[in-house]
Amino acid sequence: MQKIIVIKIGTSVLTDGAHVINNDVLRFYARECKLLRRQGYASVFVVSGAVQLGRTETHTIADKKTLSAIGQVALSAAYREAFAQQGLVTAQLLCSRHDIAKRHLFRAFQRTLAGLIEQGVIPLLNENDALTNGEIEAFGNNDMLAAVAAVAMSAEKLLLLTDQEGLYTADPRFLEDARLVREVGDVTKELFHYCNGPASRQGVGGMIAKLKAAKTAIAGGVETIIARGNIRYRSHLSDIIAHKGPLTCFRPRRTHGALTNHDRWMLATRPSGALRIDGGAAAALRSKKSLLAVGIRDVTGRFQQGEIVRIIDRTKEEIGCGIVSLSSDALKAMFAKGSPRNTDVIHCDHLIMY
Ligand code: GLU
């Protein structure tokens, strides 16, 4: 089996801070893709920039859906041309959360990507921004789409290429002693605080989205690297995957072999409901036990029996997800009557901890 690497090229990398595509960037990454192939890696690119390019083409339109539909044409064409110069064939897939929400759809997504990779075609993935709404339907950003694709394909590595060197303890432009975090084991709340400084541009989505994506990816067994991808630094992907140069590497807590396809699908979905649990229940789940009703402190959102819910600990950190054996209405009714302590709400086989 080929090793798979998922590479997300952020808009700031693609345009290098301008409003139009920098074709040198795409030519550079097409060459890099070919070099990676020689090292046995099949690449999947997650391509951002459709909205930005739509804006550049029209000037008068403000609606993001329309802009993404317009800009996607130019984006795919630019990738196609740059990769064709290296003799590489590209294929465009537009995908959102609801396209993989059901298990059979998730499997179809995996099969299509695997089929393209097997034929030596380079998949270009982007969110189907023109047709999706809200956080249940949409990934909302391409970092998460890239993480989900990496988990779905059991990728060896996920590269989130951006205009920053990685995760800093504070914004390095404002704080001289801000330190680059080189290695992360667990994506804890503390790391999110690093992105929250009042003057930090990192907090406006970029780095936070990357941390959330890294959390999903490492739970799914995928090593994740945030690194600077701007063309002027010409950071070779082979160096980045060998951890050379400034970057942040997130180490996975499990191997691909420790996950079932069912686990991967659970990680890829965005449930609407959540269960807040107490410390005892959190410890039990970590030692692979089931979630019992007695450990639940709060039920939020609406869900049916058999749906996936998020599991939140008492510090409000999302620590896992699983399939519930009772609907939100049934759970609330049970608590209103006084809680039956031993009811199994999430069975340990239907649970994945981050
Ligand atoms: N899908 C968006 C676009 O192509 C990009 C989202 C992101 O940058 O995370 O414009």
Short mmCIF file of C-alpha atoms and ligand atoms in Angstrom, two decimals:
data_model
loop_
_atom_site.label_atom_id
_atom_site.label_comp_id
_atom_site.label_asym_id
_atom_site.label_seq_id
_atom_site.Cartn_x
_atom_site.Cartn_y
_atom_site.Cartn_z
CA MET A 1 0.00 0.00 0.00
CA GLN A 2 1.19 3.51 -0.82
CA LYS A 3 1.90 5.96 1.97
CA ILE A 4 -0.51 8.86 1.74
CA ILE A 5 0.26 12.45 2.59
CA VAL A 6 -2.44 15.13 2.75
CA ILE A 7 -1.15 18.63 2.01
CA LYS A 8 -3.30 21.67 2.67
CA ILE A 9 -2.21 24.82 0.88
CA GLY A 10 -3.78 27.83 2.58
CA THR A 11 -4.97 30.85 0.63
CA SER A 12 -2.15 32.95 2.10
CA VAL A 13 0.35 30.49 0.63
CA LEU A 14 -1.37 30.30 -2.75
CA THR A 15 -1.55 34.04 -3.23
CA ASP A 16 1.51 34.86 -1.14
CA GLY A 17 -0.37 37.72 0.46
CA ALA A 18 -1.66 39.18 -2.83
CA HIS A 19 -5.16 38.80 -4.32
CA VAL A 20 -4.31 36.59 -7.26
CA ILE A 21 -2.79 33.13 -7.61
CA ASN A 22 0.97 33.03 -7.57
CA ASN A 23 1.56 30.38 -10.23
CA ASP A 24 5.15 29.89 -9.05
CA VAL A 25 3.67 28.49 -5.84
CA LEU A 26 1.70 25.85 -7.71
CA ARG A 27 4.61 24.98 -9.97
CA PHE A 28 6.79 24.58 -6.89
CA TYR A 29 4.30 22.25 -5.19
CA ALA A 30 3.76 20.25 -8.37
CA ARG A 31 7.51 19.56 -8.45
CA GLU A 32 7.49 18.75 -4.73
CA CYS A 33 4.59 16.35 -5.29
CA LYS A 34 6.64 14.54 -7.89
CA LEU A 35 9.62 14.34 -5.55
CA LEU A 36 7.42 12.92 -2.80
CA ARG A 37 6.16 10.31 -5.24
CA ARG A 38 9.75 9.14 -5.68
CA GLN A 39 9.87 8.66 -1.91
CA GLY A 40 6.79 6.47 -2.10
CA TYR A 41 4.19 9.05 -1.07
CA ALA A 42 0.89 9.59 -2.85
CA SER A 43 -0.27 13.19 -2.30
CA VAL A 44 -3.77 14.49 -1.74
CA PHE A 45 -3.97 18.30 -1.96
CA VAL A 46 -6.53 20.33 -0.08
CA VAL A 47 -6.83 23.52 -2.08
CA SER A 48 -8.05 26.83 -0.66
CA GLY A 49 -8.58 30.15 -2.34
CA ALA A 50 -11.81 29.84 -4.32
CA VAL A 51 -13.55 32.63 -2.41
CA GLN A 52 -10.54 34.92 -2.71
CA LEU A 53 -10.20 34.29 -6.45
CA GLY A 54 -13.93 34.82 -6.96
CA ARG A 55 -13.57 38.20 -5.28
CA THR A 56 -10.68 39.14 -7.55
CA GLU A 57 -12.66 38.20 -10.64
CA THR A 58 -15.90 40.00 -9.87
CA HIS A 59 -15.27 42.95 -7.50
CA THR A 60 -19.01 43.61 -7.03
CA ILE A 61 -20.26 40.33 -5.54
CA ALA A 62 -20.16 39.86 -1.76
CA ASP A 63 -21.95 36.53 -1.32
CA LYS A 64 -19.40 33.90 -0.35
CA LYS A 65 -21.27 31.03 -1.98
CA THR A 66 -21.33 32.82 -5.32
CA LEU A 67 -17.70 33.85 -4.97
CA SER A 68 -16.59 30.31 -4.20
CA ALA A 69 -18.46 28.92 -7.21
CA ILE A 70 -16.83 31.51 -9.49
CA GLY A 71 -13.34 31.24 -8.02
CA GLN A 72 -13.29 27.43 -7.96
CA VAL A 73 -13.05 27.36 -11.75
CA ALA A 74 -9.87 29.45 -11.76
CA LEU A 75 -8.44 27.55 -8.79
CA SER A 76 -8.83 24.11 -10.37
CA ALA A 77 -7.54 25.39 -13.73
CA ALA A 78 -4.39 26.81 -12.14
CA TYR A 79 -3.62 23.57 -10.28
CA ARG A 80 -4.37 21.52 -13.38
CA GLU A 81 -1.95 23.53 -15.49
CA ALA A 82 0.89 23.55 -12.96
CA PHE A 83 0.64 19.82 -12.27
CA ALA A 84 0.27 18.94 -15.96
CA GLN A 85 3.67 20.55 -16.55
CA GLN A 86 5.07 17.77 -14.35
CA GLY A 87 3.05 15.14 -16.22
CA LEU A 88 0.64 14.80 -13.28
CA VAL A 89 -3.12 14.42 -13.71
CA THR A 90 -5.34 16.19 -11.17
CA ALA A 91 -8.98 15.58 -10.19
CA GLN A 92 -11.30 17.96 -8.33
CA LEU A 93 -13.55 16.80 -5.48
CA LEU A 94 -15.84 19.25 -3.71
CA CYS A 95 -16.99 17.83 -0.42
CA SER A 96 -18.71 18.93 2.78
CA ARG A 97 -19.52 17.27 6.09
CA HIS A 98 -22.94 16.13 4.99
CA ASP A 99 -21.39 14.30 2.03
CA ILE A 100 -19.74 11.90 4.48
CA ALA A 101 -22.22 12.05 7.36
CA LYS A 102 -23.66 8.58 6.72
CA ARG A 103 -21.40 5.57 6.83
CA HIS A 104 -22.09 4.48 3.26
CA LEU A 105 -21.28 8.01 2.05
CA PHE A 106 -18.06 8.01 4.06
CA ARG A 107 -17.08 4.71 2.47
CA ALA A 108 -17.89 6.10 -1.00
CA PHE A 109 -15.62 9.09 -0.25
CA GLN A 110 -12.83 6.72 0.79
CA ARG A 111 -13.32 4.55 -2.30
CA THR A 112 -13.26 7.48 -4.71
CA LEU A 113 -10.10 8.91 -3.18
CA ALA A 114 -8.44 5.50 -3.08
CA GLY A 115 -9.38 4.90 -6.73
CA LEU A 116 -7.83 8.19 -7.84
CA ILE A 117 -4.67 7.54 -5.83
CA GLU A 118 -4.38 4.03 -7.25
CA GLN A 119 -4.50 5.45 -10.78
CA GLY A 120 -1.74 7.92 -9.92
CA VAL A 121 -4.13 10.89 -10.10
CA ILE A 122 -3.66 13.78 -7.65
CA PRO A 123 -6.93 14.55 -5.84
CA LEU A 124 -7.62 18.24 -5.21
CA LEU A 125 -10.11 18.59 -2.39
CA ASN A 126 -12.04 21.68 -1.42
CA GLU A 127 -15.16 22.31 0.61
CA ASN A 128 -18.32 22.59 -1.45
CA ASP A 129 -18.82 26.12 -0.12
CA ALA A 130 -21.43 27.03 -2.71
CA LEU A 131 -23.95 24.44 -1.47
CA THR A 132 -23.44 24.09 2.27
CA ASN A 133 -24.55 25.93 5.39
CA GLY A 134 -23.72 25.83 9.07
CA GLU A 135 -21.30 23.73 11.10
CA ILE A 136 -23.22 20.46 10.81
CA GLU A 137 -23.21 20.49 7.01
CA ALA A 138 -19.93 22.28 6.42
CA PHE A 139 -16.37 21.79 7.66
CA GLY A 140 -16.15 25.59 7.79
CA ASN A 141 -12.46 25.60 6.98
CA ASN A 142 -10.09 23.51 4.94
CA ASP A 143 -7.88 22.59 7.90
CA MET A 144 -10.65 20.38 9.22
CA LEU A 145 -11.47 19.04 5.77
CA ALA A 146 -7.80 18.11 5.39
CA ALA A 147 -7.77 16.40 8.81
CA VAL A 148 -10.89 14.39 7.99
CA ALA A 149 -9.49 13.36 4.59
CA ALA A 150 -6.25 12.32 6.28
CA VAL A 151 -8.11 10.23 8.87
CA ALA A 152 -10.41 8.72 6.21
CA MET A 153 -7.42 7.67 4.09
CA SER A 154 -5.25 6.52 7.04
CA ALA A 155 -2.67 9.02 5.82
CA GLU A 156 0.80 8.86 7.25
CA LYS A 157 1.08 12.62 7.48
CA LEU A 158 -1.01 15.76 7.29
CA LEU A 159 0.75 19.01 6.39
CA LEU A 160 -1.04 22.27 7.11
CA LEU A 161 0.95 24.82 5.13
CA THR A 162 0.38 28.40 6.12
CA ASP A 163 2.14 31.76 6.39
CA GLN A 164 3.40 31.06 9.92
CA GLU A 165 6.19 28.80 11.11
CA GLY A 166 3.90 26.88 13.42
CA LEU A 167 2.21 27.33 16.78
CA TYR A 168 3.79 29.98 19.03
CA THR A 169 3.20 30.44 22.74
CA ALA A 170 2.08 34.00 21.84
CA ASP A 171 2.14 36.17 18.74
CA PRO A 172 5.86 36.50 17.89
CA ARG A 173 5.26 39.85 16.19
CA PHE A 174 4.28 41.38 19.50
CA LEU A 175 6.08 39.32 22.10
CA GLU A 176 9.79 38.89 21.73
CA ASP A 177 9.97 35.87 23.98
CA ALA A 178 7.17 34.02 22.16
CA ARG A 179 8.42 30.51 21.62
CA LEU A 180 7.70 28.14 18.74
CA VAL A 181 6.14 24.95 20.08
CA ARG A 182 8.04 22.26 18.22
CA GLU A 183 6.25 19.19 19.41
CA VAL A 184 2.79 18.48 20.76
CA GLY A 185 1.47 15.24 22.24
CA ASP A 186 -2.01 16.32 23.33
CA VAL A 187 -4.01 19.24 21.98
CA THR A 188 -4.97 20.67 25.37
CA LYS A 189 -6.93 23.79 26.25
CA GLU A 190 -3.65 25.50 27.15
CA LEU A 191 -2.58 25.37 23.50
CA PHE A 192 -5.77 27.15 22.45
CA HIS A 193 -4.96 29.89 24.97
CA TYR A 194 -1.72 30.53 23.10
CA CYS A 195 -3.85 31.76 20.20
CA ASN A 196 -6.03 34.04 22.31
CA GLY A 197 -3.84 37.05 23.01
CA PRO A 198 -5.68 40.31 22.39
CA ALA A 199 -3.29 41.48 19.68
CA SER A 200 -2.94 38.08 18.08
CA ARG A 201 -3.97 37.57 14.50
CA GLN A 202 -3.50 33.88 15.11
CA GLY A 203 -6.73 33.90 17.09
CA VAL A 204 -8.90 35.01 14.20
CA GLY A 205 -9.53 31.48 13.06
CA GLY A 206 -6.25 30.47 11.48
CA MET A 207 -4.29 28.83 14.27
CA ILE A 208 -7.36 27.78 16.27
CA ALA A 209 -8.78 26.00 13.24
CA LYS A 210 -5.43 24.27 12.80
CA LEU A 211 -5.35 23.11 16.41
CA LYS A 212 -8.85 21.66 16.12
CA ALA A 213 -7.86 19.93 12.91
CA ALA A 214 -4.68 18.56 14.51
CA LYS A 215 -6.73 17.25 17.44
CA THR A 216 -8.95 15.27 15.05
CA ALA A 217 -6.04 14.07 12.94
CA ILE A 218 -3.88 12.77 15.80
CA ALA A 219 -6.91 11.06 17.34
CA GLY A 220 -7.17 9.34 13.96
CA GLY A 221 -3.53 8.22 14.01
CA VAL A 222 -2.18 10.87 11.62
CA GLU A 223 0.98 12.82 12.39
CA THR A 224 0.21 16.48 11.73
CA ILE A 225 2.66 19.26 10.92
CA ILE A 226 1.99 22.99 10.76
CA ALA A 227 4.70 24.71 8.74
CA ARG A 228 5.32 27.79 6.67
CA GLY A 229 4.55 27.12 3.03
CA ASN A 230 5.24 30.49 1.42
CA ILE A 231 7.20 30.15 -1.78
CA ARG A 232 9.93 32.61 -0.82
CA TYR A 233 11.15 30.21 1.87
CA ARG A 234 11.15 27.25 -0.53
CA SER A 235 10.76 24.79 2.31
CA HIS A 236 11.00 21.40 0.71
CA LEU A 237 8.28 19.00 1.72
CA SER A 238 10.85 16.25 2.23
CA ASP A 239 12.52 18.46 4.88
CA ILE A 240 9.20 19.28 6.52
CA ILE A 241 8.21 15.64 6.81
CA ALA A 242 11.64 14.91 8.27
CA HIS A 243 10.90 17.67 10.84
CA LYS A 244 13.73 19.90 9.60
CA GLY A 245 13.42 23.64 10.08
CA PRO A 246 10.91 25.60 12.13
CA LEU A 247 7.53 23.84 12.44
CA THR A 248 5.11 22.33 14.93
CA CYS A 249 4.65 18.59 14.89
CA PHE A 250 1.66 16.88 16.53
CA ARG A 251 2.35 13.26 17.38
CA PRO A 252 -0.55 10.83 17.05
CA ARG A 253 -1.55 9.00 20.21
CA ARG A 254 -2.43 5.79 18.34
CA THR A 255 -1.51 3.88 15.22
CA HIS A 256 -3.83 3.33 12.27
CA GLY A 257 -4.05 -0.33 13.24
CA ALA A 258 -5.70 0.65 16.53
CA LEU A 259 -8.68 2.22 14.69
CA THR A 260 -11.60 0.62 12.91
CA ASN A 261 -13.26 2.24 9.92
CA HIS A 262 -16.20 2.91 12.20
CA ASP A 263 -13.86 4.94 14.47
CA ARG A 264 -12.65 6.94 11.46
CA TRP A 265 -16.19 7.73 10.44
CA MET A 266 -17.07 8.85 13.99
CA LEU A 267 -14.08 11.21 13.97
CA ALA A 268 -15.15 12.62 10.60
CA THR A 269 -18.66 13.60 11.64
CA ARG A 270 -19.79 16.73 13.45
CA PRO A 271 -22.53 15.72 15.88
CA SER A 272 -25.15 18.24 16.91
CA GLY A 273 -25.66 16.92 20.44
CA ALA A 274 -23.34 16.61 23.40
CA LEU A 275 -23.14 14.95 26.80
CA ARG A 276 -21.25 16.61 29.62
CA ILE A 277 -19.85 14.01 32.00
CA ASP A 278 -18.23 13.97 35.42
CA GLY A 279 -14.62 13.17 36.33
CA GLY A 280 -15.33 9.55 37.28
CA ALA A 281 -17.03 8.85 33.97
CA ALA A 282 -14.19 10.53 32.05
CA ALA A 283 -11.67 8.28 33.80
CA ALA A 284 -13.83 5.22 33.05
CA LEU A 285 -14.04 6.11 29.36
CA ARG A 286 -10.29 6.57 29.19
CA SER A 287 -9.90 3.02 30.47
CA LYS A 288 -12.18 1.80 27.67
CA LYS A 289 -15.35 1.39 29.72
CA SER A 290 -18.85 2.34 28.58
CA LEU A 291 -20.59 5.58 29.51
CA LEU A 292 -23.33 4.98 32.08
CA ALA A 293 -26.20 7.36 32.74
CA VAL A 294 -24.94 8.02 36.26
CA GLY A 295 -21.84 9.79 34.91
CA ILE A 296 -23.81 12.27 32.77
CA ARG A 297 -24.20 15.79 34.12
CA ASP A 298 -25.90 17.51 31.19
CA VAL A 299 -27.50 16.78 27.82
CA THR A 300 -27.35 19.42 25.09
CA GLY A 301 -28.76 19.53 21.57
CA ARG A 302 -31.26 17.11 20.04
CA PHE A 303 -30.30 13.66 18.88
CA GLN A 304 -31.89 10.33 18.13
CA GLN A 305 -30.89 6.87 19.31
CA GLY A 306 -27.98 5.64 17.15
CA GLU A 307 -26.61 9.13 16.42
CA ILE A 308 -23.15 10.35 17.33
CA VAL A 309 -22.74 12.85 20.18
CA ARG A 310 -19.76 14.77 21.48
CA ILE A 311 -18.48 13.98 24.96
CA ILE A 312 -17.49 16.99 27.05
CA ASP A 313 -15.66 16.82 30.38
CA ARG A 314 -16.32 19.01 33.39
CA THR A 315 -13.73 21.56 32.23
CA LYS A 316 -15.80 21.87 29.01
CA GLU A 317 -13.13 20.18 26.92
CA GLU A 318 -14.35 17.88 24.16
CA ILE A 319 -12.70 14.57 24.94
CA GLY A 320 -14.35 12.13 22.57
CA CYS A 321 -17.49 11.10 20.74
CA GLY A 322 -19.70 8.06 20.56
CA ILE A 323 -22.99 6.55 19.44
CA VAL A 324 -25.85 6.88 21.92
CA SER A 325 -28.30 4.13 22.78
CA LEU A 326 -30.97 6.66 23.81
CA SER A 327 -32.35 9.83 22.24
CA SER A 328 -31.90 13.21 23.92
CA ASP A 329 -35.63 13.21 24.82
CA ALA A 330 -35.40 9.75 26.40
CA LEU A 331 -32.30 10.76 28.37
CA LYS A 332 -33.90 13.96 29.63
CA ALA A 333 -37.05 12.07 30.62
CA MET A 334 -34.90 9.52 32.47
CA PHE A 335 -33.12 12.25 34.44
CA ALA A 336 -36.40 14.00 35.21
CA LYS A 337 -37.60 10.80 36.89
CA GLY A 338 -34.36 10.28 38.84
CA SER A 339 -31.47 8.55 37.13
CA PRO A 340 -31.34 4.79 36.53
CA ARG A 341 -27.68 4.43 37.38
CA ASN A 342 -26.63 1.50 35.27
CA THR A 343 -28.10 2.34 31.89
CA ASP A 344 -25.44 2.02 29.21
CA VAL A 345 -25.70 5.27 27.21
CA ILE A 346 -22.61 4.85 25.01
CA HIS A 347 -21.21 1.35 24.69
CA CYS A 348 -17.42 1.12 24.78
CA ASP A 349 -17.39 -0.37 21.25
CA HIS A 350 -19.09 2.75 19.93
CA LEU A 351 -16.80 5.26 21.49
CA ILE A 352 -13.66 7.07 20.44
CA MET A 353 -11.59 9.21 22.75
CA TYR A 354 -9.34 11.96 21.36
N1 GLU B 1 -12.92 26.67 0.93
C1 GLU B 1 -12.40 28.01 1.03
C2 GLU B 1 -11.97 28.54 -0.34
O1 GLU B 1 -11.66 27.78 -1.22
C3 GLU B 1 -11.19 28.09 1.92
C4 GLU B 1 -11.41 27.75 3.35
C5 GLU B 1 -10.13 27.87 4.17
O2 GLU B 1 -9.24 28.60 3.77
O3 GLU B 1 -10.01 27.22 5.19
O4 GLU B 1 -11.92 29.74 -0.49
#
